[in-house]
PDB file of C-alpha atoms and ligand atoms in Angstrom:
ATOM      1  CA  MET A  12      15.979  -7.795   5.841  1.00  0.00           C
ATOM      2  CA  SER A  13      15.747 -10.008   8.754  1.00  0.00           C
ATOM      3  CA  ALA A  14      15.444 -13.148   8.886  1.00  0.00           C
ATOM      4  CA  GLY A  15      12.167 -15.697   9.395  1.00  0.00           C
ATOM      5  CA  THR A  16       9.280 -16.945   7.682  1.00  0.00           C
ATOM      6  CA  VAL A  17       7.014 -14.300   6.201  1.00  0.00           C
ATOM      7  CA  THR A  18       2.915 -15.112   6.432  1.00  0.00           C
ATOM      8  CA  ILE A  19       0.257 -12.938   4.772  1.00  0.00           C
ATOM      9  CA  ALA A  20      -3.230 -12.967   6.440  1.00  0.00           C
ATOM     10  CA  PRO A  21      -5.950 -10.385   6.471  1.00  0.00           C
ATOM     11  CA  LEU A  22      -5.442  -7.633   8.738  1.00  0.00           C
ATOM     12  CA  ARG A  23      -6.337  -8.232  11.978  1.00  0.00           C
ATOM     13  CA  ARG A  24      -8.088  -5.152  14.051  1.00  0.00           C
ATOM     14  CA  GLU A  25      -5.774  -5.808  16.686  1.00  0.00           C
ATOM     15  CA  ASP A  26      -3.129  -4.880  14.641  1.00  0.00           C
ATOM     16  CA  VAL A  27      -4.135  -0.728  14.008  1.00  0.00           C
ATOM     17  CA  PRO A  28      -1.987   0.219  16.662  1.00  0.00           C
ATOM     18  CA  ARG A  29       0.970  -1.264  15.492  1.00  0.00           C
ATOM     19  CA  CYS A  30      -0.256   0.119  11.964  1.00  0.00           C
ATOM     20  CA  ALA A  31      -0.433   3.445  13.221  1.00  0.00           C
ATOM     21  CA  GLN A  32       3.430   3.021  14.810  1.00  0.00           C
ATOM     22  CA  ILE A  33       4.864   1.915  11.307  1.00  0.00           C
ATOM     23  CA  GLU A  34       2.659   4.789   9.965  1.00  0.00           C
ATOM     24  CA  GLN A  35       4.391   7.514  12.481  1.00  0.00           C
ATOM     25  CA  GLN A  36       8.057   6.273  11.004  1.00  0.00           C
ATOM     26  CA  LEU A  37       7.454   5.485   7.613  1.00  0.00           C
ATOM     27  CA  PHE A  38       5.241   8.739   6.397  1.00  0.00           C
ATOM     28  CA  PRO A  39       6.124  11.008   9.175  1.00  0.00           C
ATOM     29  CA  GLY A  40       6.331  14.338   6.748  1.00  0.00           C
ATOM     30  CA  ASP A  41       2.982  13.428   5.081  1.00  0.00           C
ATOM     31  CA  ASP A  42       0.308  13.062   7.774  1.00  0.00           C
ATOM     32  CA  PRO A  43       0.361   9.276   8.781  1.00  0.00           C
ATOM     33  CA  TRP A  44      -2.897   7.345   9.475  1.00  0.00           C
ATOM     34  CA  SER A  45      -3.690   7.616  12.763  1.00  0.00           C
ATOM     35  CA  GLU A  46      -5.654   4.298  14.443  1.00  0.00           C
ATOM     36  CA  ASN A  47      -9.190   5.576  13.856  1.00  0.00           C
ATOM     37  CA  ALA A  48      -8.238   5.813   9.973  1.00  0.00           C
ATOM     38  CA  PHE A  49      -6.985   2.341   9.967  1.00  0.00           C
ATOM     39  CA  ARG A  50     -10.221   1.335  11.942  1.00  0.00           C
ATOM     40  CA  SER A  51     -12.187   2.899   9.367  1.00  0.00           C
ATOM     41  CA  GLU A  52     -10.672   1.549   6.294  1.00  0.00           C
ATOM     42  CA  LEU A  53     -11.196  -2.231   7.781  1.00  0.00           C
ATOM     43  CA  ASP A  54     -14.722  -1.027   9.004  1.00  0.00           C
ATOM     44  CA  ASN A  55     -15.581   0.543   4.953  1.00  0.00           C
ATOM     45  CA  GLY A  56     -15.033  -2.903   3.814  1.00  0.00           C
ATOM     46  CA  ASN A  57     -11.649  -2.714   2.031  1.00  0.00           C
ATOM     47  CA  PHE A  58      -9.614  -5.598   1.528  1.00  0.00           C
ATOM     48  CA  TYR A  59      -6.483  -5.347   3.994  1.00  0.00           C
ATOM     49  CA  VAL A  60      -3.592  -8.009   4.361  1.00  0.00           C
ATOM     50  CA  GLY A  61      -0.701  -7.908   6.751  1.00  0.00           C
ATOM     51  CA  ALA A  62       2.431  -9.372   6.434  1.00  0.00           C
ATOM     52  CA  TYR A  63       3.705 -11.567   9.955  1.00  0.00           C
ATOM     53  CA  VAL A  64       6.921 -13.152  11.420  1.00  0.00           C
ATOM     54  CA  ASP A  65       6.779 -14.557  13.908  1.00  0.00           C
ATOM     55  CA  GLY A  66       3.208 -13.359  14.622  1.00  0.00           C
ATOM     56  CA  VAL A  67       4.844  -9.859  14.222  1.00  0.00           C
ATOM     57  CA  LEU A  68       3.545  -7.592  11.747  1.00  0.00           C
ATOM     58  CA  ILE A  69       6.011  -5.808   9.654  1.00  0.00           C
ATOM     59  CA  GLY A  70       3.777  -4.877   6.908  1.00  0.00           C
ATOM     60  CA  TYR A  71       0.413  -4.116   5.822  1.00  0.00           C
ATOM     61  CA  ALA A  72      -1.251  -2.812   2.265  1.00  0.00           C
ATOM     62  CA  GLY A  73      -5.213  -1.865   1.665  1.00  0.00           C
ATOM     63  CA  LEU A  74      -7.151  -2.112  -1.428  1.00  0.00           C
ATOM     64  CA  GLY A  75     -10.695  -0.076  -2.095  1.00  0.00           C
ATOM     65  CA  LEU A  76     -12.702  -1.408  -4.147  1.00  0.00           C
ATOM     66  CA  THR A  77     -15.956   0.008  -5.927  1.00  0.00           C
ATOM     67  CA  ASP A  78     -18.020  -1.717  -8.864  1.00  0.00           C
ATOM     68  CA  PHE A  79     -15.920  -0.052 -11.122  1.00  0.00           C
ATOM     69  CA  GLU A  80     -12.415   0.354  -9.995  1.00  0.00           C
ATOM     70  CA  SER A  81     -10.089  -0.319  -7.304  1.00  0.00           C
ATOM     71  CA  SER A  82      -7.249   1.731  -5.770  1.00  0.00           C
ATOM     72  CA  VAL A  83      -4.000   0.917  -3.711  1.00  0.00           C
ATOM     73  CA  HIS A  84      -4.994   3.103  -0.610  1.00  0.00           C
ATOM     74  CA  THR A  85      -1.904   2.154   1.657  1.00  0.00           C
ATOM     75  CA  ILE A  86       1.162  -0.459   1.785  1.00  0.00           C
ATOM     76  CA  ALA A  87       3.900  -0.344   3.521  1.00  0.00           C
ATOM     77  CA  VAL A  88       6.808  -2.848   4.847  1.00  0.00           C
ATOM     78  CA  VAL A  89       9.145  -1.863   8.013  1.00  0.00           C
ATOM     79  CA  THR A  90      12.277  -0.315   7.492  1.00  0.00           C
ATOM     80  CA  ALA A  91      14.375  -3.616   8.801  1.00  0.00           C
ATOM     81  CA  HIS A  92      12.594  -5.897   6.533  1.00  0.00           C
ATOM     82  CA  GLN A  93      12.654  -3.810   3.474  1.00  0.00           C
ATOM     83  CA  GLY A  94      14.138  -5.218   0.370  1.00  0.00           C
ATOM     84  CA  GLY A  95      13.107  -8.897   0.798  1.00  0.00           C
ATOM     85  CA  GLY A  96      10.361  -9.037  -1.245  1.00  0.00           C
ATOM     86  CA  VAL A  97       7.488  -8.388   1.791  1.00  0.00           C
ATOM     87  CA  GLY A  98       6.181  -5.736  -0.204  1.00  0.00           C
ATOM     88  CA  LYS A  99       6.045  -7.342  -3.446  1.00  0.00           C
ATOM     89  CA  THR A 100       4.061  -9.751  -1.878  1.00  0.00           C
ATOM     90  CA  LEU A 101       1.607  -7.616  -0.194  1.00  0.00           C
ATOM     91  CA  LEU A 102       1.242  -5.610  -3.490  1.00  0.00           C
ATOM     92  CA  ARG A 103       0.683  -9.250  -5.351  1.00  0.00           C
ATOM     93  CA  ALA A 104      -2.090 -10.233  -2.510  1.00  0.00           C
ATOM     94  CA  LEU A 105      -4.502  -7.152  -3.589  1.00  0.00           C
ATOM     95  CA  LEU A 106      -3.798  -7.497  -7.520  1.00  0.00           C
ATOM     96  CA  ALA A 107      -4.997 -10.910  -6.956  1.00  0.00           C
ATOM     97  CA  LYS A 108      -8.247  -9.413  -5.482  1.00  0.00           C
ATOM     98  CA  ALA A 109      -8.279  -7.284  -8.346  1.00  0.00           C
ATOM     99  CA  ASP A 110      -8.261  -9.489 -10.691  1.00  0.00           C
ATOM    100  CA  GLU A 111     -10.586 -11.814  -9.246  1.00  0.00           C
ATOM    101  CA  ALA A 112     -13.350  -9.170  -8.999  1.00  0.00           C
ATOM    102  CA  GLY A 113     -12.092  -7.744 -12.978  1.00  0.00           C
ATOM    103  CA  LEU A 114     -10.888  -4.300 -11.681  1.00  0.00           C
ATOM    104  CA  PRO A 115      -8.514  -1.883 -13.397  1.00  0.00           C
ATOM    105  CA  VAL A 116      -6.251  -0.943  -9.813  1.00  0.00           C
ATOM    106  CA  PHE A 117      -5.337   2.762  -9.794  1.00  0.00           C
ATOM    107  CA  LEU A 118      -2.876   4.908  -7.094  1.00  0.00           C
ATOM    108  CA  GLU A 119      -0.893   7.997  -6.463  1.00  0.00           C
ATOM    109  CA  VAL A 120       2.609   7.613  -5.420  1.00  0.00           C
ATOM    110  CA  ARG A 121       5.089  10.230  -4.300  1.00  0.00           C
ATOM    111  CA  THR A 122       7.470  11.414  -7.231  1.00  0.00           C
ATOM    112  CA  ASP A 123      10.359  11.120  -5.458  1.00  0.00           C
ATOM    113  CA  ASN A 124       9.669   7.130  -4.106  1.00  0.00           C
ATOM    114  CA  VAL A 125      11.861   4.926  -6.202  1.00  0.00           C
ATOM    115  CA  PRO A 126      11.522   1.608  -4.851  1.00  0.00           C
ATOM    116  CA  ALA A 127       7.500   1.769  -4.426  1.00  0.00           C
ATOM    117  CA  ILE A 128       7.665   3.409  -8.171  1.00  0.00           C
ATOM    118  CA  ASN A 129      10.049   0.520  -9.504  1.00  0.00           C
ATOM    119  CA  LEU A 130       7.594  -2.335  -7.442  1.00  0.00           C
ATOM    120  CA  TYR A 131       4.348  -0.704  -9.225  1.00  0.00           C
ATOM    121  CA  LEU A 132       6.040  -0.700 -12.801  1.00  0.00           C
ATOM    122  CA  ALA A 133       7.386  -4.186 -12.258  1.00  0.00           C
ATOM    123  CA  HIS A 134       3.677  -5.456 -11.692  1.00  0.00           C
ATOM    124  CA  GLY A 135       2.161  -3.647 -14.745  1.00  0.00           C
ATOM    125  CA  PHE A 136       1.224  -0.333 -13.719  1.00  0.00           C
ATOM    126  CA  GLU A 137       1.983   2.628 -16.314  1.00  0.00           C
ATOM    127  CA  HIS A 138       2.220   6.675 -15.120  1.00  0.00           C
ATOM    128  CA  LEU A 139      -1.373   8.414 -15.968  1.00  0.00           C
ATOM    129  CA  GLY A 140      -0.681  11.695 -14.370  1.00  0.00           C
ATOM    130  CA  LEU A 141       0.938  14.135 -12.352  1.00  0.00           C
ATOM    131  CA  ARG A 142      -0.445  15.940  -8.885  1.00  0.00           C
ATOM    132  CA  ARG A 143       1.401  18.931  -7.751  1.00  0.00           C
ATOM    133  CA  ARG A 144       1.592  18.868  -4.202  1.00  0.00           C
ATOM    134  CA  TYR A 145      -0.603  15.848  -3.361  1.00  0.00           C
ATOM    135  CA  TYR A 146       0.834  15.226   0.380  1.00  0.00           C
ATOM    136  CA  GLN A 147       0.527  17.541   2.900  1.00  0.00           C
ATOM    137  CA  PRO A 148       2.269  18.968   4.736  1.00  0.00           C
ATOM    138  CA  SER A 149       5.029  17.842   3.178  1.00  0.00           C
ATOM    139  CA  GLY A 150       4.007  19.351  -0.102  1.00  0.00           C
ATOM    140  CA  ALA A 151       5.248  16.683  -2.394  1.00  0.00           C
ATOM    141  CA  ASP A 152       4.216  15.936  -5.549  1.00  0.00           C
ATOM    142  CA  ALA A 153       2.244  12.826  -6.756  1.00  0.00           C
ATOM    143  CA  TYR A 154       2.332  10.392  -9.764  1.00  0.00           C
ATOM    144  CA  THR A 155      -0.798   8.850 -10.018  1.00  0.00           C
ATOM    145  CA  MET A 156      -0.135   5.411 -11.864  1.00  0.00           C
ATOM    146  CA  GLY A 157      -2.590   2.468 -13.355  1.00  0.00           C
ATOM    147  CA  ARG A 158      -3.053  -1.199 -14.137  1.00  0.00           C
ATOM    148  CA  PRO A 159      -5.597  -2.244 -16.653  1.00  0.00           C
ATOM    149  CA  ALA A 160      -8.310  -4.741 -15.420  1.00  0.00           C
ATOM    150  CA  ASN A 161      -7.156  -8.425 -15.862  1.00  0.00           C
ATOM    151  CA  ARG A 162      -9.859 -10.091 -17.440  1.00  0.00           C
ATOM    152  CA  ASP A 163      -8.785 -13.627 -18.287  1.00  0.00           C
TER     153      ASP A 163
HETATM  154  C1  COA B  27       8.308   0.715  -1.405  1.00  0.00           C
HETATM  155  C2  COA B  27       7.914  -0.327  -0.173  1.00  0.00           C
HETATM  156  C3  COA B  27       6.496  -1.007  -0.081  1.00  0.00           C
HETATM  157  C4  COA B  27       8.336  -2.383  -1.016  1.00  0.00           C
HETATM  158  O1  COA B  27       8.446  -2.850  -0.294  1.00  0.00           O
HETATM  159  P1  COA B  27       9.998  -3.705  -0.034  1.00  0.00           P
HETATM  160  O2  COA B  27       9.622  -5.093   0.853  1.00  0.00           O
HETATM  161  O3  COA B  27      11.191  -2.914   0.573  1.00  0.00           O
HETATM  162  O4  COA B  27      10.222  -4.153  -1.519  1.00  0.00           O
HETATM  163  P2  COA B  27      10.532  -5.645  -2.437  1.00  0.00           P
HETATM  164  O5  COA B  27      11.939  -6.372  -1.830  1.00  0.00           O
HETATM  165  O6  COA B  27       9.271  -6.697  -2.394  1.00  0.00           O
HETATM  166  O7  COA B  27      10.943  -5.169  -3.686  1.00  0.00           O
HETATM  167  C5  COA B  27      10.048  -5.303  -5.199  1.00  0.00           C
HETATM  168  C6  COA B  27      11.003  -4.406  -5.811  1.00  0.00           C
HETATM  169  O8  COA B  27      10.477  -2.800  -5.459  1.00  0.00           O
HETATM  170  C7  COA B  27      11.541  -2.174  -6.029  1.00  0.00           C
HETATM  171  N1  COA B  27      12.357  -1.943  -5.165  1.00  0.00           N
HETATM  172  C8  COA B  27      12.486  -2.431  -3.819  1.00  0.00           C
HETATM  173  N2  COA B  27      13.425  -1.543  -3.136  1.00  0.00           N
HETATM  174  C9  COA B  27      14.442  -0.590  -4.204  1.00  0.00           C
HETATM  175  C10 COA B  27      14.914  -0.007  -3.974  1.00  0.00           C
HETATM  176  N3  COA B  27      15.738   0.501  -2.810  1.00  0.00           N
HETATM  177  N4  COA B  27      15.811   0.956  -5.046  1.00  0.00           N
HETATM  178  C11 COA B  27      14.802   0.551  -6.223  1.00  0.00           C
HETATM  179  N5  COA B  27      13.739  -0.134  -6.422  1.00  0.00           N
HETATM  180  C12 COA B  27      13.202  -0.593  -5.193  1.00  0.00           C
HETATM  181  C13 COA B  27      11.967  -3.286  -7.031  1.00  0.00           C
HETATM  182  O9  COA B  27      11.132  -3.507  -8.387  1.00  0.00           O
HETATM  183  C14 COA B  27      12.010  -4.482  -6.116  1.00  0.00           C
HETATM  184  O10 COA B  27      12.125  -5.601  -7.242  1.00  0.00           O
HETATM  185  P3  COA B  27      13.007  -6.674  -7.293  1.00  0.00           P
HETATM  186  O11 COA B  27      13.659  -7.186  -6.092  1.00  0.00           O
HETATM  187  O12 COA B  27      12.664  -7.631  -7.898  1.00  0.00           O
HETATM  188  O13 COA B  27      14.498  -5.552  -8.235  1.00  0.00           O
HETATM  189  C15 COA B  27       9.066  -0.532   0.865  1.00  0.00           C
HETATM  190  O14 COA B  27      10.144   0.440   0.454  1.00  0.00           O
HETATM  191  C16 COA B  27       7.997   0.430   1.842  1.00  0.00           C
HETATM  192  O15 COA B  27       7.469   0.424   2.683  1.00  0.00           O
HETATM  193  N6  COA B  27       8.687   2.012   1.895  1.00  0.00           N
HETATM  194  C17 COA B  27       8.100   3.062   2.552  1.00  0.00           C
HETATM  195  C18 COA B  27       6.331   3.404   2.553  1.00  0.00           C
HETATM  196  C19 COA B  27       6.062   3.877   1.091  1.00  0.00           C
HETATM  197  O16 COA B  27       6.847   4.246   0.334  1.00  0.00           O
HETATM  198  N7  COA B  27       4.864   3.153   0.732  1.00  0.00           N
HETATM  199  C20 COA B  27       4.441   3.288  -0.424  1.00  0.00           C
HETATM  200  C21 COA B  27       3.547   4.119  -0.510  1.00  0.00           C
HETATM  201  S1  COA B  27       3.107   4.856  -1.822  1.00  0.00           S
END
């Protein structure tokens, strides 16, 4: 991971072009989100945070919330900063929001994405099911995972 202090803050609308660039780098075979997709995520009231080093966006994560459940819509850290704890910090920000609302959290993850699966298992998620050919156009399978509501 590169040096520098990482700041977590609400994702800004002006970050959308960089989010779409990062998506292209990290999810090339799985229909990376466009700028419009990110804009509609922000417009629809989802909870988004960004990770910044010296004001530059190096990662982001988003949580959708309903009255009954929440779901991790996306989480990503640029390659140069992976493995340094940024993903963990972003996920914890989402989980704090879900806990504040007393909601369980659900997500899908590629079955071959070992770093992400380990991250989720370390934060109270369990495997729930398997969705064959969930990701397109790659045709990769997804696990569904869930974390119970924390009602403390
Ligand atoms: C998944 C991702 C967000 C994790 O972020 P990160 O900053 O690299 O992860 P962290 O350094 O915070 O590590 C958190 C935990 O993830 C797991 N992990 C991270 N990298 C790992 C690796 N290479 N191998 C195995 N487990 C790994 C570990 O459990 C780790 O905890 P530990 O450091 O206590 O062992 C990041 O790798 C990423 O952006 N990947 C590409 C996009 C993606 O796959 N997003 C998830 C879609 S569901």
